[in-house]
Amino acid sequence: MADPHGKFDGALEDIFDEFVALQRGDETVDPGARETAEQGTVSLLLHFVGDLAPIEARGFRTQWVEDPFARGDVALADLHALSEMPEVIGLEHGGSGAQPLLDLSVVDVQARGSASLWTVDAKNGKFTGKIGKGTFVAIIDTGIDFRSPVFMQPGSTNTTRIKRIWDPGLLPHDGITGPDKTLLLSNFTYGVEYTEQMINDALQKKSGAKPVKHQDCSGHGTHVAATAAGDGRTSKGFVDKYDLVGVAPGADIIVVKLLYLQNEPKHAGVKIEELPLFQDAVNYVESVASLSALGSKPVAINASFGWSTGPHDGLGLRDLWLENHYKNATKRVFIAAAGNSGDSHDDRNHAKIKLPGTAPADATIDVPFTVFDNRTKKKDGNHCKPRSNTSDYFEIEFWYAPIAPKAVTTSLQPPTGAAKAAPALKGTKVTGKYKIGTREFTYHITHEEKATTRPPSTAAIKRNVIRMKFLKNGDDYGTGLFKLKLTAPAGTEFFGWAGSTWPPHGIKMGPGAKKLGTLPAGMTVPPEGTIGYPGTSKGAITVAAYDDFGLISTFSSRGPLVDYTGQGVYVDKPDIGAPGEEIKATVSRDSTIGRAGGLYAEWQGTSMAAPHVSGIVALLFEKKKNLSLAQVLKALRDKARPPNNKPNDFGAGQAHAKASHDAV
């Protein structure tokens, strides 16, 4: 019987294995996957070739199709048989793990200034030039403070530029429900949608106005939105009025809250996971932007968040879906933050391992990594309602190119107890336990072959992954030093990534959470190869961060992506650089994080760089609304200012709004 795991992503492996364990009457092996396994049905992203009909006949219930991708529900009892079909290339559940990744900076990208695209009278807020009118900037993030004056119409203090807010984490209230299901990829609705009129009624405190319960308690989404499209008017009392203005202050705004939801969105009692929620978010903002009632305007979609695990080659199933989604699209462009994993002495969630010696002889290396927990509190208010901030699980993956005929073997030494041998390639899941004090902790190891395709070819290509998952016990983890022993032909390269977590607890490469410590020969923690999804996709414009000197920011993730095929890197990433350090912008009044004074925060990260480019894209759309991704990318790349670092650090160079605008 064929092993189904080769076509599953890691999250689906866990759910399927837990389902099998439940059918056998076994004690639960993975509480994090148990809820979905008990439901008996799972929602999946399918990558297929040929006709979808035989896949549907085998039990796949289609929700939507973007050939060669589809999303649908599958009974877990049918999943094994479905995976054996030659028409099925891959099945992805997605799991969890997305993390939220002006004054001088807007001048720096040549949007504001006498020789740039627009100027503003700092006394009265009168703008002259191209400011993004007739366009949308969409923010998929932690939400927005819709009450902030920087998002109001010119000359008004209570009439919004926000045309829609969709909050999937709110329950319907006061007769307000989710968006029309035709706006989503799913064939159902969920959450709450607030229209422009509802927001204005609440702002103007009209009699009978229904409450707008949406909040941004993190502040991240509000800061991002202000950088892309805020008009700066709340600067009064902090710096000169209309000093802290975003890149496209004339653009209208669409918001989807994806991160830190108050409630888990569900349909028919089943939790909606992050990946289908993200796909619905993308489709929602594009559908709203195209509504004739709102002017059918072009939209620049900003994603200042990302996932850190996966193959990092641009060929994961979700990478290919995003690429396919934007391949022939016009009037819509997706902009992604590169990530903040570039500092090898800080995050250390990435490692490169090359076994010493000369092939074909085998070599062995002990790879250290540390499970840590630096939280000072085990609850936070990012979700608006204080709740436990303990991650359901930690995971770490080591990817490598297929090796024939030699095998890779491995075992894991936990902080206490005996080492546990990992399974051979295509083996079953291995479970281990260890104790810290009197508490027992559980981990799982899998070793699988993962198939994908490299467009335009539909031929299968393969990469292998050793994946370890560490389960919580209550609100705690068994922290300490682990050592993964790898044995393979000398010269074999492994690429390791740990899932990011916030507040600070998770996995860091090396022997120690606070200090890098001594790494074994052959193991490095480089800044290269650290870009995460969705920035790894060909369907995204990926933005790295630079500092005041035009140099790549220490924290900024950078390329190149990984190549497991020998055919060369599939796509060059990142695409462009933008300012990402000490970016001062409005945050939500519901947030207490990192304020520099009043309702302002000075933050850094590629999360802050990406909205600079989203604002620039809105300015390009103002000039020519039918631009495609390829045309926008060409204008940005061709007219970028030369980088001060090597090209792979932040792509073509520093973004230049005026020159790119002139080129379209």
XYZ file of C-alpha atoms in Angstrom:
664
model
C 0.000 0.000 0.000
C 1.447 3.372 -1.018
C 2.411 5.864 1.661
C 0.041 8.861 1.416
C 2.261 11.284 3.316
C 4.366 12.234 0.314
C 1.449 14.256 -1.056
C 0.475 15.776 2.315
C 1.846 18.883 3.963
C 2.986 18.531 7.582
C -0.298 19.698 9.117
C -2.287 17.167 7.089
C 0.120 14.392 8.100
C -0.650 15.103 11.747
C -4.412 15.194 11.235
C -4.452 11.963 9.203
C -2.242 10.120 11.690
C -4.428 11.252 14.577
C -7.525 10.119 12.661
C -5.993 6.676 12.142
C -5.084 6.501 15.846
C -8.645 7.362 16.831
C -10.035 4.657 14.541
C -7.802 2.124 16.263
C -8.887 3.289 19.684
C -5.378 4.482 20.502
C -4.730 7.150 23.085
C -4.387 10.523 21.398
C -0.894 11.159 20.070
C -1.346 14.766 18.940
C -3.846 16.925 20.845
C -3.201 19.793 18.420
C -4.594 17.711 15.529
C -7.276 15.920 17.518
C -10.085 18.481 17.088
C -9.896 18.312 13.293
C -9.436 14.541 13.286
C -12.532 14.067 15.424
C -14.591 16.054 12.941
C -13.923 13.376 10.331
C -13.716 15.906 7.498
C -10.964 18.273 6.460
C -10.768 21.253 4.090
C -7.840 21.069 1.661
C -6.035 22.898 -1.096
C -5.640 20.435 -3.987
C -3.008 20.559 -6.746
C -4.132 18.324 -9.590
C -3.459 17.493 -13.213
C -5.982 16.521 -15.863
C -9.676 16.084 -15.067
C -11.109 16.961 -11.659
C -14.133 14.672 -12.118
C -12.479 11.386 -11.057
C -11.051 13.135 -7.976
C -14.548 14.329 -7.083
C -15.859 10.814 -7.665
C -13.352 9.577 -5.079
C -14.800 11.895 -2.420
C -13.404 15.418 -3.002
C -16.250 17.937 -2.568
C -15.219 21.017 -4.548
C -15.719 24.535 -3.213
C -13.833 26.420 -5.924
C -11.470 25.776 -8.828
C -8.555 27.784 -10.231
C -7.126 25.120 -12.536
C -4.753 23.360 -11.633
C -5.817 24.147 -8.036
C -9.040 23.536 -6.164
C -10.265 23.786 -2.600
C -12.746 21.368 -1.133
C -13.712 19.063 1.714
C -12.687 15.435 2.050
C -13.772 12.801 4.529
C -10.635 11.664 6.355
C -11.704 8.071 5.674
C -11.324 8.806 1.920
C -8.037 10.665 2.177
C -5.669 7.731 1.696
C -7.438 6.548 -1.456
C -7.535 10.096 -2.791
C -3.784 10.498 -2.306
C -3.099 7.369 -4.398
C -4.727 8.860 -7.499
C -2.225 9.857 -10.217
C -4.265 13.003 -10.907
C -3.484 14.265 -7.381
C -0.123 16.051 -7.143
C -0.437 17.480 -3.647
C -2.848 18.128 -0.758
C -2.304 20.933 1.746
C -4.135 21.752 4.936
C -1.950 24.719 5.858
C -1.916 24.508 9.639
C -1.131 27.688 11.549
C 1.850 29.939 12.126
C 1.328 33.225 10.274
C 3.042 36.086 12.129
C 2.766 39.858 11.695
C 6.022 40.685 10.452
C 7.068 58.038 7.441
C 8.066 61.223 7.287
C 11.590 60.772 5.887
C 10.871 57.326 4.435
C 8.139 58.567 2.047
C 10.544 61.230 0.808
C 13.250 58.577 0.487
C 11.195 56.453 -1.937
C 10.626 59.598 -4.033
C 6.860 59.749 -3.521
C 6.784 63.025 -1.595
C 8.761 66.143 -2.428
C 9.025 68.967 -4.922
C 10.635 66.751 -7.565
C 8.525 63.696 -6.736
C 4.868 62.727 -7.199
C 3.112 64.863 -4.592
C 3.525 67.617 -2.034
C 1.376 68.724 0.888
C 0.774 72.050 2.560
C 1.630 71.193 6.160
C -0.743 73.868 7.480
C -3.990 72.903 5.774
C -3.356 69.425 4.391
C -3.900 70.362 0.760
C -2.235 67.796 -1.500
C -0.863 68.539 -4.937
C 0.083 65.820 -7.424
C -0.545 62.078 -7.677
C -1.734 60.664 -4.342
C -3.475 57.425 -5.354
C -6.961 58.729 -6.155
C -9.184 56.199 -7.889
C -7.330 53.242 -6.372
C -7.578 50.879 -3.423
C -4.960 49.852 -0.922
C -6.027 46.625 0.794
C -4.568 45.715 4.180
C -4.718 42.051 5.237
C -3.349 42.189 8.754
C -4.407 42.633 12.401
C -7.200 45.093 11.571
C -7.414 48.880 11.613
C -8.407 51.721 13.919
C -11.254 53.025 11.759
C -11.637 56.012 14.117
C -8.184 57.406 13.332
C -8.380 60.760 11.491
C -5.620 59.689 9.084
C -8.142 57.450 7.290
C -10.823 60.127 6.805
C -11.904 61.859 3.624
C -10.146 65.181 2.880
C -11.656 68.011 4.917
C -13.700 65.671 7.096
C -13.211 64.386 10.620
C -15.976 61.763 10.525
C -16.301 60.459 6.946
C -14.094 57.482 6.196
C -11.953 56.396 3.265
C -12.366 52.799 4.434
C -14.870 51.188 2.086
C -15.084 47.786 3.738
C -13.845 45.967 6.841
C -14.197 42.182 7.013
C -13.476 40.708 10.438
C -13.732 36.885 10.278
C -13.191 36.635 14.045
C -16.378 38.457 15.063
C -19.755 36.822 15.509
C -22.758 38.340 13.698
C -24.455 41.031 15.787
C -27.233 43.628 15.464
C -28.280 42.103 12.152
C -24.765 42.519 10.716
C -23.399 39.348 9.111
C -20.469 38.258 6.984
C -19.848 39.283 3.372
C -21.917 37.883 0.536
C -20.499 34.453 -0.221
C -19.961 35.469 -3.865
C -17.122 37.697 -2.619
C -15.259 34.712 -1.150
C -13.648 31.638 -2.639
C -15.512 29.536 -0.084
C -19.138 28.755 -0.852
C -20.278 30.097 2.513
C -19.870 33.261 4.577
C -18.560 33.870 8.082
C -17.462 36.678 10.375
C -18.783 40.239 10.116
C -18.535 42.760 7.271
C -18.834 46.493 7.888
C -19.647 48.751 4.958
C -18.585 52.343 4.429
C -22.056 53.519 5.451
C -21.961 51.533 8.702
C -18.557 52.996 9.553
C -19.703 56.549 8.768
C -22.885 56.133 10.802
C -20.808 55.015 13.783
C -18.273 57.838 13.336
C -21.047 60.421 13.042
C -22.991 58.875 15.947
C -26.190 58.843 13.953
C -29.369 57.871 15.686
C -29.904 54.142 15.321
C -26.334 53.540 14.123
C -25.238 49.964 14.625
C -22.022 49.437 16.577
C -18.815 48.707 14.696
C -17.109 46.225 17.003
C -13.965 45.774 14.936
C -10.713 46.557 16.784
C -6.988 46.394 16.105
C -5.621 45.550 19.550
C -2.162 44.784 18.200
C -1.757 48.077 16.331
C 0.290 46.400 13.588
C -2.377 46.642 10.879
C -3.124 50.292 11.653
C 0.577 51.171 11.448
C 0.869 49.347 8.102
C -2.262 51.044 6.711
C -1.034 54.474 7.822
C 2.322 53.890 6.117
C 0.647 52.926 2.851
C -2.271 55.368 2.789
C -2.581 57.555 5.917
C -2.885 61.298 5.352
C -0.864 62.342 8.426
C -3.280 64.772 9.989
C -2.960 63.419 13.545
C 0.635 64.612 13.599
C -0.525 67.782 15.393
C 0.846 67.914 18.919
C 3.610 65.432 18.187
C 5.464 66.805 15.155
C 4.433 69.294 12.501
C 0.939 68.709 11.137
C 0.821 66.561 7.964
C 4.384 65.440 8.432
C 3.712 61.731 8.984
C 1.896 61.081 5.698
C 1.717 57.703 3.965
C 2.794 57.006 0.395
C -0.679 57.124 -1.224
C -2.811 59.398 1.006
C -5.576 59.651 -1.597
C -6.258 55.936 -1.960
C -9.365 54.302 -0.566
C -8.902 51.382 1.811
C -10.191 47.815 2.218
C -9.339 45.870 5.375
C -9.399 42.194 6.297
C -8.425 41.097 9.777
C -6.434 37.865 9.401
C -4.281 37.826 12.540
C -5.201 37.880 16.255
C -8.867 37.119 15.656
C -11.131 37.430 18.701
C -12.865 34.121 17.931
C -11.897 31.169 15.774
C -13.941 31.407 12.567
C -16.018 28.299 11.969
C -18.433 26.917 9.396
C -20.942 24.253 10.407
C -18.965 23.853 13.621
C -15.656 23.232 11.825
C -12.721 25.598 12.365
C -11.588 27.523 9.275
C -7.804 27.256 9.155
C -5.342 29.994 8.232
C -4.694 28.991 4.616
C -8.333 28.973 3.383
C -8.934 32.118 5.437
C -5.982 33.790 3.710
C -7.260 32.690 0.287
C -10.726 34.029 1.098
C -9.135 37.301 2.235
C -7.306 37.721 -1.075
C -10.433 36.975 -3.099
C -12.555 39.232 -0.889
C -10.487 42.381 -1.380
C -10.227 41.746 -5.129
C -14.000 41.192 -5.390
C -14.839 44.294 -3.353
C -12.410 46.404 -5.394
C -14.130 45.294 -8.609
C -17.665 46.190 -7.440
C -19.223 48.705 -9.811
C -20.844 50.459 -6.844
C -17.335 51.260 -5.576
C -16.000 52.296 -8.967
C -14.329 49.009 -9.984
C -10.891 50.289 -9.010
C -7.456 48.649 -9.135
C -6.110 47.348 -5.837
C -2.679 46.969 -4.233
C -2.895 44.219 -1.598
C -0.455 44.429 1.309
C 0.597 41.325 3.277
C 2.955 42.250 6.110
C 2.985 38.745 7.572
C 4.290 35.320 6.686
C 5.018 31.698 7.536
C 8.589 30.579 8.202
C 8.448 26.800 7.640
C 8.279 25.043 4.272
C 10.769 24.301 1.465
C 11.536 27.991 0.710
C 11.963 27.249 -2.996
C 8.895 29.017 -4.426
C 7.464 25.627 -5.414
C 5.314 24.808 -2.404
C 1.653 24.207 -3.137
C 0.580 27.544 -1.692
C 3.376 29.314 -3.651
C 2.129 27.842 -6.912
C -1.488 28.704 -6.094
C -0.606 32.377 -5.543
C 1.491 32.399 -8.725
C -1.357 30.880 -10.722
C -3.859 33.312 -9.192
C -1.949 36.354 -10.470
C -0.530 34.928 -13.682
C -2.927 36.699 -16.064
C -4.487 39.208 -13.680
C -4.728 42.948 -14.213
C -5.774 45.742 -11.825
C -4.610 43.716 -8.809
C -1.138 43.211 -7.364
C -0.067 41.363 -4.213
C 2.819 42.789 -2.146
C 4.494 40.705 0.578
C 7.024 41.418 3.308
C 10.207 39.371 2.916
C 10.375 38.514 6.629
C 12.578 39.424 9.584
C 14.829 36.374 9.907
C 18.040 37.877 8.565
C 19.788 38.492 11.874
C 21.759 35.326 12.612
C 22.278 36.458 16.229
C 18.625 37.204 16.896
C 15.825 35.069 15.425
C 18.080 32.169 14.381
C 15.114 30.248 12.992
C 17.118 29.159 9.956
C 20.243 27.052 9.480
C 22.271 25.593 6.643
C 24.078 22.311 7.234
C 26.663 20.778 4.933
C 28.050 17.426 5.997
C 31.875 17.436 6.069
C 34.118 15.102 4.099
C 34.202 13.782 0.543
C 31.446 11.773 -1.153
C 30.575 8.952 -1.523
C 31.661 8.284 2.051
C 29.052 8.866 4.756
C 29.428 11.633 7.306
C 27.645 12.500 10.535
C 26.853 15.802 12.225
C 25.034 16.692 15.448
C 22.786 19.693 14.816
C 21.914 21.588 18.035
C 18.718 23.584 18.475
C 17.062 25.005 21.572
C 13.422 25.030 22.622
C 12.982 28.217 24.646
C 10.282 30.192 26.429
C 11.082 33.822 27.266
C 7.530 34.964 27.913
C 6.996 37.156 30.950
C 3.222 36.621 30.738
C 1.210 33.685 29.444
C -1.666 35.863 28.302
C -1.779 38.851 25.985
C -4.314 41.334 24.657
C -3.503 41.161 20.949
C -6.810 39.348 20.406
C -8.617 42.162 22.303
C -9.858 39.608 24.813
C -6.895 38.487 26.966
C -6.165 34.832 26.311
C -3.376 32.313 26.571
C -0.594 33.115 24.134
C 0.883 29.607 24.272
C 1.383 28.215 20.777
C -0.348 24.892 20.162
C 2.966 23.392 19.082
C 6.456 24.187 17.860
C 7.873 22.645 14.721
C 11.198 22.501 12.950
C 11.932 21.124 9.487
C 15.100 20.082 7.675
C 14.743 19.894 3.882
C 17.195 18.290 1.462
C 17.416 17.157 -2.147
C 16.699 13.475 -2.882
C 19.746 11.229 -2.580
C 20.028 7.939 -4.476
C 20.830 5.225 -3.806
C 22.173 6.316 -0.398
C 19.843 6.881 2.546
C 19.706 9.646 5.136
C 19.359 8.435 8.717
C 18.788 10.490 11.786
C 17.939 10.436 15.479
C 16.954 13.056 18.034
C 18.448 13.510 21.493
C 16.054 15.465 23.772
C 17.248 17.397 26.848
C 16.637 14.347 29.032
C 16.216 10.642 28.391
C 17.265 8.477 25.467
C 17.733 9.434 21.825
C 14.966 8.442 19.436
C 15.758 7.191 15.936
C 13.760 8.960 13.256
C 12.008 6.872 10.614
C 13.576 6.043 7.284
C 12.368 8.023 4.288
C 8.631 7.339 3.781
C 8.522 5.781 7.238
C 5.753 6.086 9.791
C 5.645 8.735 12.472
C 7.868 8.153 15.512
C 6.803 9.490 18.928
C 9.149 10.272 21.791
C 8.793 11.591 25.320
C 11.071 13.342 27.816
C 10.757 14.944 31.226
C 11.666 18.371 32.513
C 11.262 18.237 36.266
C 8.113 16.223 36.942
C 6.340 17.161 33.707
C 6.368 14.924 30.642
C 6.505 16.315 27.113
C 5.840 14.670 23.754
C 7.402 15.103 20.322
C 6.915 13.507 16.906
C 9.352 12.905 14.032
C 8.471 12.197 10.401
C 10.735 11.718 7.387
C 8.932 12.168 4.089
C 9.308 12.747 0.366
C 7.348 15.761 -0.902
C 6.324 16.110 -4.543
C 5.555 19.264 -6.504
C 5.912 20.607 -10.040
C 8.089 23.304 -11.580
C 6.036 25.336 -14.090
C 5.596 25.199 -16.970
C 6.309 21.472 -16.647
C 3.742 19.249 -14.938
C 6.324 16.527 -14.257
C 6.744 15.701 -10.582
C 9.872 16.853 -8.767
C 10.702 15.810 -5.229
C 12.310 17.148 -2.088
C 12.672 15.385 1.248
C 11.950 16.709 4.723
C 12.657 15.621 8.305
C 10.016 17.261 10.473
C 9.831 17.452 14.261
C 6.819 18.653 16.199
C 6.893 19.511 19.920
C 3.628 19.524 21.865
C 2.768 21.745 24.797
C 1.761 20.453 28.206
C -0.768 22.943 29.507
C 0.746 26.382 28.913
C 4.309 25.114 29.062
C 6.977 23.510 26.898
C 9.858 21.226 27.814
C 12.602 23.739 27.171
C 16.243 22.838 26.658
C 18.879 21.710 24.194
C 18.108 19.109 21.515
C 20.594 17.494 19.139
C 19.582 16.071 15.789
C 22.085 13.525 14.465
C 22.219 13.474 10.655
C 24.056 10.775 8.709
C 24.291 11.057 4.922
C 26.844 11.140 2.094
C 29.522 13.768 2.691
C 28.644 17.092 1.110
C 24.882 16.642 1.506
C 23.164 19.959 2.284
C 20.228 20.409 4.615
C 18.174 23.566 5.066
C 16.437 23.950 8.401
C 13.583 26.260 9.405
C 11.740 26.608 12.686
C 8.238 27.986 12.967
C 8.065 31.550 14.301
C 6.115 32.346 17.455
C 5.065 35.471 19.296
C 5.307 36.358 22.170
C 8.850 34.993 22.369
C 8.815 31.250 22.734
C 9.791 28.722 20.131
C 12.909 27.179 18.612
C 16.281 28.729 17.886
C 19.167 27.141 16.043
C 22.261 26.497 18.135
C 23.017 25.587 21.766
C 21.276 28.390 23.639
C 18.345 30.744 23.283
C 20.128 33.979 24.238
C 23.632 33.417 22.897
C 24.535 31.771 19.616
C 27.063 29.462 21.197
C 29.510 27.280 19.296
C 28.125 25.598 16.191
C 29.560 22.352 14.826
C 31.703 22.503 11.697
C 29.409 22.463 8.708
C 26.506 24.264 10.404
C 25.925 27.975 9.803
C 23.105 30.400 10.561
C 23.287 32.699 7.526
C 20.883 35.541 6.677
C 20.458 34.232 3.129
C 17.617 31.918 2.183
C 15.331 33.201 4.933
C 12.393 34.651 2.960
C 9.099 33.063 3.987
C 5.756 32.501 2.294
C 3.970 34.384 0.732
C 7.144 36.287 -0.166
C 8.571 33.112 -1.752
C 5.877 33.035 -4.433
C 6.251 34.246 -7.995
C 2.775 35.735 -7.546
C 4.000 38.280 -4.993
C 6.148 41.397 -5.133
C 8.513 40.680 -2.250
C 9.900 43.610 -0.272
C 13.054 43.643 1.832
C 14.028 46.456 4.220
C 16.940 48.898 4.111
C 18.228 51.453 6.605
C 19.002 55.178 6.501
C 22.273 54.480 4.671
C 20.628 52.446 1.911
C 22.058 49.218 3.315
C 20.112 46.044 3.881
C 18.628 46.042 7.378
C 20.280 43.493 9.631
C 16.956 41.837 10.409
C 15.684 41.710 6.819
C 15.250 38.271 5.282
C 16.980 37.925 1.956
C 17.541 35.588 -0.982
C 18.304 33.528 -2.816
C 15.594 30.899 -2.482
C 16.649 27.250 -2.280
C 17.080 24.943 -5.280
C 16.660 21.205 -4.683
C 16.464 20.315 -8.380
C 19.830 21.274 -9.846
C 17.949 23.398 -12.410
C 18.689 26.673 -10.660
C 16.617 28.848 -8.330
C 13.024 29.034 -9.605
C 12.519 32.767 -8.982
C 14.810 35.558 -7.798
C 13.710 37.006 -4.464
C 13.329 39.556 -2.986
C 12.151 41.905 -5.754
C 12.723 45.364 -4.293
C 13.797 47.192 -1.134
C 12.048 49.924 0.855
C 12.676 51.745 4.151
C 12.032 49.509 7.136
C 13.768 51.055 10.153
C 12.383 53.615 12.626
C 9.190 54.030 10.609
C 6.952 56.370 12.584
C 3.227 56.044 11.925
C -0.171 55.932 13.603
C -1.153 52.881 15.635
C -4.530 51.875 16.996
C -5.911 53.517 20.113
C -6.763 49.977 21.233
C -3.083 49.056 21.225
C -0.578 49.706 23.998
C 2.429 48.316 22.134
C 5.514 50.361 21.314
C 4.091 53.854 21.155
C 6.540 56.711 20.703
C 3.997 59.206 22.040
C 0.277 59.793 21.629
C -1.079 57.475 18.953
C 2.268 56.963 17.235
C 4.748 54.133 17.182
C 8.202 53.915 15.687
C 8.593 50.346 14.468
C 10.943 48.449 12.218
C 10.660 45.381 10.023
C 9.890 44.305 6.498
C 6.267 44.696 7.687
C 6.986 48.417 7.545
C 8.847 48.233 4.201
C 6.082 46.414 2.302
C 3.400 49.141 2.661
C 5.792 51.677 1.130
C 5.716 49.561 -2.029
C 1.958 48.969 -1.763
C 1.510 52.737 -1.717
C 3.785 53.095 -4.753
C 1.749 50.467 -6.623
C -1.405 52.491 -5.884
C 0.313 55.542 -7.403
C 1.143 53.524 -10.529
C -2.457 52.311 -10.748
C -3.668 55.912 -10.528
C -1.850 56.567 -13.802
C -2.771 53.293 -15.546
C -5.410 51.140 -13.873
C -5.094 48.010 -16.034
C -1.493 47.202 -15.155
C -0.536 43.561 -14.622
C 1.806 42.128 -12.018
C 4.507 41.747 -14.674
C 4.174 45.389 -15.763
C 4.260 46.722 -12.211
C 7.232 44.537 -11.334
C 9.122 45.691 -14.439
C 8.545 49.362 -13.589
C 9.717 48.848 -10.013
C 12.797 46.819 -10.957
C 13.900 48.794 -13.992
C 13.717 52.129 -12.193
C 15.025 51.087 -8.796
C 18.037 52.890 -7.429
C 21.072 50.580 -7.441
C 21.510 48.588 -4.238
C 24.436 49.243 -1.945
C 24.595 45.519 -1.165
C 24.774 42.475 -3.413
C 21.593 42.105 -5.523
C 20.125 39.147 -3.639
C 19.993 41.224 -0.481
C 17.037 43.353 -1.566
C 16.457 42.607 -5.200
C 16.745 45.193 -7.945
C 17.520 48.010 -5.520
C 15.754 50.773 -3.605
C 12.202 51.582 -4.682
C 11.816 54.827 -6.653
C 8.162 55.941 -6.897
C 8.669 58.854 -9.303
C 10.824 56.999 -11.833
C 8.598 53.917 -11.746
C 5.497 56.090 -12.162
C 7.043 57.832 -15.160
C 7.841 54.447 -16.734
C 4.265 53.104 -16.914
